């Protein structure tokens, strides 16, 4: 499973990138706001840092305006994936932008039917939002599994980009289901390293080592 980082903060991306943990980046208007940066400038910096796809989201709601914004965002770098919302207009924009050979990430997907439409419109990625479904007591992971089944049934090449990931457990569950990509905040990716028994075992080894009176260096 590929790891994308869900942030527009350069330092967070750089730290994970040094460890080879970054296969791509996703941003959205809320994350641009949080970064305090200009969208065109920060997206360019991210594209210079990361080799994989960098999603940059349109903000228009009409297809023709989304297409114009998408073309402008795609000029930033070759690794831009234009992010469009899963609306009827967004699907129209997806069809046109994909037809021009651009990567398109269809975002704000909350149902299997929406994912089916995204695949038919030629999306490179579809982004089902796990956490926001969980927030309203709908099983977000089940949606990832349903989309996996549908895409396998018909051989769709659209990649499932599991999004709105809130916990390290979401990451391993997505990998078990077979999501192509999971995008998560840097803190969630780092939290994947944590285990209470690792902490306990390390404390024991450190205490016992001190009793030996030895040194390695
Ligand atoms: C995905 O591309 C979105 O940017 C993101 O995963 C949304 O996550 P949130 O629901 O935590 O805002």
Short mmCIF file of C-alpha atoms and ligand atoms in Angstrom, two decimals:
data_model
loop_
_atom_site.label_atom_id
_atom_site.label_comp_id
_atom_site.label_asym_id
_atom_site.label_seq_id
_atom_site.Cartn_x
_atom_site.Cartn_y
_atom_site.Cartn_z
CA UNK A 1 0.00 0.00 0.00
CA UNK A 2 1.32 3.43 -0.91
CA UNK A 3 1.48 6.12 1.81
CA UNK A 4 0.41 9.65 0.95
CA UNK A 5 0.74 12.39 3.57
CA UNK A 6 -2.38 14.49 4.07
CA UNK A 7 -0.87 17.91 4.74
CA UNK A 8 0.42 21.11 3.14
CA UNK A 9 3.06 21.65 5.83
CA UNK A 10 6.49 21.24 4.21
CA UNK A 11 8.35 20.24 7.40
CA UNK A 12 5.93 17.35 8.04
CA UNK A 13 6.35 16.05 4.49
CA UNK A 14 10.15 16.45 4.58
CA UNK A 15 10.56 14.49 7.83
CA UNK A 16 8.66 11.46 6.51
CA UNK A 17 10.16 11.77 3.04
CA UNK A 18 13.68 11.35 4.46
CA UNK A 19 12.61 7.92 5.73
CA UNK A 20 11.13 6.93 2.38
CA UNK A 21 7.63 6.92 3.84
CA UNK A 22 6.11 9.34 1.32
CA UNK A 23 4.73 8.00 -1.96
CA UNK A 24 2.66 11.13 -2.55
CA UNK A 25 0.83 14.03 -0.89
CA UNK A 26 -2.79 15.11 -0.66
CA UNK A 27 -3.95 18.63 0.10
CA UNK A 28 -7.36 20.29 0.26
CA UNK A 29 -8.57 23.87 0.83
CA UNK A 30 -8.77 23.33 4.60
CA UNK A 31 -5.18 22.04 4.71
CA UNK A 32 -4.00 25.03 2.62
CA UNK A 33 -5.73 27.32 5.14
CA UNK A 34 -4.04 25.46 8.01
CA UNK A 35 -0.60 25.82 6.35
CA UNK A 36 -1.03 29.60 6.06
CA UNK A 37 0.62 29.41 2.62
CA UNK A 38 -0.31 30.47 -0.92
CA UNK A 39 -1.69 27.42 -2.77
CA UNK A 40 0.44 27.82 -5.90
CA UNK A 41 3.67 28.44 -3.98
CA UNK A 42 3.31 25.69 -1.41
CA UNK A 43 2.11 23.15 -3.96
CA UNK A 44 5.17 23.87 -6.12
CA UNK A 45 7.45 23.33 -3.12
CA UNK A 46 5.73 20.03 -2.33
CA UNK A 47 6.07 18.88 -5.95
CA UNK A 48 9.79 19.72 -5.89
CA UNK A 49 10.24 17.66 -2.72
CA UNK A 50 8.17 14.59 -3.56
CA UNK A 51 8.39 12.42 -6.69
CA UNK A 52 4.92 10.87 -6.41
CA UNK A 53 1.48 12.36 -7.09
CA UNK A 54 0.59 15.59 -5.28
CA UNK A 55 -3.14 16.28 -5.12
CA UNK A 56 -4.19 19.92 -5.46
CA UNK A 57 -7.91 20.63 -5.20
CA UNK A 58 -10.08 22.86 -7.37
CA UNK A 59 -12.53 25.15 -5.57
CA UNK A 60 -15.01 25.97 -8.36
CA UNK A 61 -18.33 24.13 -8.45
CA UNK A 62 -19.19 24.34 -12.16
CA UNK A 63 -17.50 21.83 -14.49
CA UNK A 64 -16.02 24.37 -16.90
CA UNK A 65 -14.55 26.41 -14.05
CA UNK A 66 -13.17 23.26 -12.41
CA UNK A 67 -11.54 22.33 -15.71
CA UNK A 68 -9.91 25.76 -15.99
CA UNK A 69 -8.67 25.62 -12.40
CA UNK A 70 -7.49 22.05 -12.89
CA UNK A 71 -5.46 23.00 -15.96
CA UNK A 72 -3.84 25.87 -14.03
CA UNK A 73 -3.00 23.60 -11.05
CA UNK A 74 -1.61 20.96 -13.42
CA UNK A 75 0.82 23.56 -14.82
CA UNK A 76 2.59 23.64 -11.43
CA UNK A 77 4.39 20.33 -12.06
CA UNK A 78 4.12 17.03 -13.89
CA UNK A 79 3.24 15.15 -10.68
CA UNK A 80 0.08 17.14 -9.92
CA UNK A 81 -3.12 15.13 -9.50
CA UNK A 82 -6.05 17.49 -9.93
CA UNK A 83 -8.56 16.92 -7.14
CA UNK A 84 -12.22 17.42 -8.01
CA UNK A 85 -15.28 16.80 -5.80
CA UNK A 86 -17.57 13.85 -6.40
CA UNK A 87 -20.44 15.86 -7.83
CA UNK A 88 -21.97 15.55 -11.29
CA UNK A 89 -19.94 18.59 -12.38
CA UNK A 90 -16.86 17.09 -10.77
CA UNK A 91 -17.34 13.91 -12.80
CA UNK A 92 -17.62 15.97 -16.00
CA UNK A 93 -14.39 17.76 -15.09
CA UNK A 94 -12.77 14.40 -14.30
CA UNK A 95 -13.69 13.03 -17.72
CA UNK A 96 -12.24 16.05 -19.54
CA UNK A 97 -9.06 16.37 -17.45
CA UNK A 98 -8.37 12.60 -17.56
CA UNK A 99 -8.91 12.73 -21.33
CA UNK A 100 -6.13 15.32 -21.50
CA UNK A 101 -3.80 12.82 -19.85
CA UNK A 102 -3.82 14.45 -16.42
CA UNK A 103 -4.02 12.56 -13.12
CA UNK A 104 -7.37 13.17 -11.43
CA UNK A 105 -8.29 12.43 -7.81
CA UNK A 106 -12.06 12.40 -7.27
CA UNK A 107 -12.55 13.36 -3.64
CA UNK A 108 -15.36 13.52 -1.08
CA UNK A 109 -16.53 9.99 -1.95
CA UNK A 110 -18.96 8.55 0.60
CA UNK A 111 -20.66 5.68 -1.25
CA UNK A 112 -19.90 2.70 -3.50
CA UNK A 113 -22.12 4.18 -6.21
CA UNK A 114 -20.07 7.37 -6.21
CA UNK A 115 -16.88 5.30 -6.54
CA UNK A 116 -18.39 3.39 -9.46
CA UNK A 117 -19.11 6.69 -11.24
CA UNK A 118 -15.58 7.98 -10.57
CA UNK A 119 -14.09 4.87 -12.18
CA UNK A 120 -16.34 5.22 -15.22
CA UNK A 121 -15.32 8.88 -15.56
CA UNK A 122 -11.69 7.79 -15.80
CA UNK A 123 -10.43 8.87 -12.37
CA UNK A 124 -6.83 7.99 -11.51
CA UNK A 125 -7.75 7.96 -7.81
CA UNK A 126 -10.99 7.90 -5.87
CA UNK A 127 -10.88 9.18 -2.30
CA UNK A 128 -13.43 7.54 0.05
CA UNK A 129 -13.47 9.34 3.44
CA UNK A 130 -13.35 6.81 6.28
CA UNK A 131 -13.27 9.09 9.34
CA UNK A 132 -16.11 11.34 8.28
CA UNK A 133 -18.34 8.26 7.74
CA UNK A 134 -17.33 6.86 11.13
CA UNK A 135 -18.28 10.26 12.61
CA UNK A 136 -21.90 9.68 11.54
CA UNK A 137 -21.92 6.01 12.65
CA UNK A 138 -21.43 4.53 9.17
CA UNK A 139 -18.57 2.04 8.84
CA UNK A 140 -15.95 3.81 6.70
CA UNK A 141 -13.76 0.73 6.36
CA UNK A 142 -16.70 -1.24 4.97
CA UNK A 143 -16.92 1.33 2.17
CA UNK A 144 -13.25 0.69 1.28
CA UNK A 145 -13.99 -3.06 1.16
CA UNK A 146 -17.11 -2.55 -1.00
CA UNK A 147 -15.24 -0.40 -3.50
CA UNK A 148 -12.40 -2.95 -3.64
CA UNK A 149 -14.93 -5.69 -4.48
CA UNK A 150 -16.59 -3.63 -7.20
CA UNK A 151 -13.33 -2.54 -8.81
CA UNK A 152 -12.01 -6.13 -8.80
CA UNK A 153 -15.30 -7.44 -10.24
CA UNK A 154 -14.97 -5.23 -13.29
CA UNK A 155 -11.22 -4.65 -13.53
CA UNK A 156 -11.39 -0.89 -13.00
CA UNK A 157 -7.94 0.65 -12.84
CA UNK A 158 -8.93 3.61 -10.66
CA UNK A 159 -6.85 3.46 -7.49
CA UNK A 160 -8.59 3.44 -4.13
CA UNK A 161 -7.06 6.26 -2.09
CA UNK A 162 -8.40 5.76 1.43
CA UNK A 163 -8.77 9.19 3.01
CA UNK A 164 -9.96 10.88 6.20
CA UNK A 165 -7.83 8.46 8.17
CA UNK A 166 -7.81 9.19 11.87
CA UNK A 167 -6.02 6.25 13.51
CA UNK A 168 -3.08 3.90 12.96
CA UNK A 169 -5.62 1.06 13.03
CA UNK A 170 -7.30 2.56 9.94
CA UNK A 171 -3.96 2.18 8.12
CA UNK A 172 -3.53 -1.54 8.78
CA UNK A 173 -7.21 -2.23 8.11
CA UNK A 174 -6.95 -0.44 4.73
CA UNK A 175 -3.85 -2.50 3.89
CA UNK A 176 -5.70 -5.72 4.80
CA UNK A 177 -8.63 -4.77 2.56
CA UNK A 178 -6.27 -3.91 -0.29
CA UNK A 179 -6.59 -0.14 -0.66
CA UNK A 180 -4.03 1.02 -3.23
CA UNK A 181 -3.12 4.11 -1.23
CA UNK A 182 -3.87 5.53 2.22
CA UNK A 183 -3.49 9.22 2.92
CA UNK A 184 -3.07 10.23 6.52
CA UNK A 185 -1.80 13.09 8.66
CA UNK A 186 1.91 12.79 9.54
CA UNK A 187 1.02 12.15 13.20
CA UNK A 188 -1.05 9.08 12.27
CA UNK A 189 1.76 7.64 10.13
CA UNK A 190 4.23 8.17 13.00
CA UNK A 191 1.78 6.61 15.47
CA UNK A 192 1.96 3.36 13.46
CA UNK A 193 5.35 2.77 15.13
CA UNK A 194 3.86 2.77 18.63
CA UNK A 195 3.10 -0.32 20.70
CA UNK A 196 2.78 -0.53 24.46
CA UNK A 197 4.70 -3.80 24.55
CA UNK A 198 7.57 -2.22 22.58
CA UNK A 199 7.77 0.53 25.22
CA UNK A 200 7.57 -1.99 28.06
CA UNK A 201 10.16 -4.30 26.50
CA UNK A 202 12.56 -1.45 25.82
CA UNK A 203 12.29 -0.20 29.41
CA UNK A 204 13.11 -3.71 30.66
CA UNK A 205 16.10 -4.10 28.31
CA UNK A 206 17.42 -0.65 29.27
CA UNK A 207 17.14 -1.43 33.00
CA UNK A 208 18.83 -4.84 32.64
CA UNK A 209 21.59 -3.41 30.47
CA UNK A 210 22.41 -0.82 33.12
CA UNK A 211 22.85 -3.67 35.64
CA UNK A 212 25.50 -5.35 33.43
CA UNK A 213 27.77 -2.31 33.76
CA UNK A 214 28.81 -2.82 30.11
CA UNK A 215 29.09 -0.38 27.19
CA UNK A 216 28.92 -0.99 23.46
CA UNK A 217 30.65 2.28 22.54
C1 LIG B 1 -8.22 13.62 1.54
O1 LIG B 1 -7.67 13.81 0.49
C2 LIG B 1 -8.61 14.67 2.48
O2 LIG B 1 -7.68 15.72 2.35
C3 LIG B 1 -8.55 14.25 3.92
O3 LIG B 1 -8.16 12.90 4.06
C4 LIG B 1 -9.72 14.63 4.72
O4 LIG B 1 -9.53 14.23 6.05
P1 LIG B 1 -10.41 14.79 7.26
O5 LIG B 1 -11.76 14.17 7.20
O6 LIG B 1 -9.65 14.35 8.49
O7 LIG B 1 -10.45 16.28 7.09
#
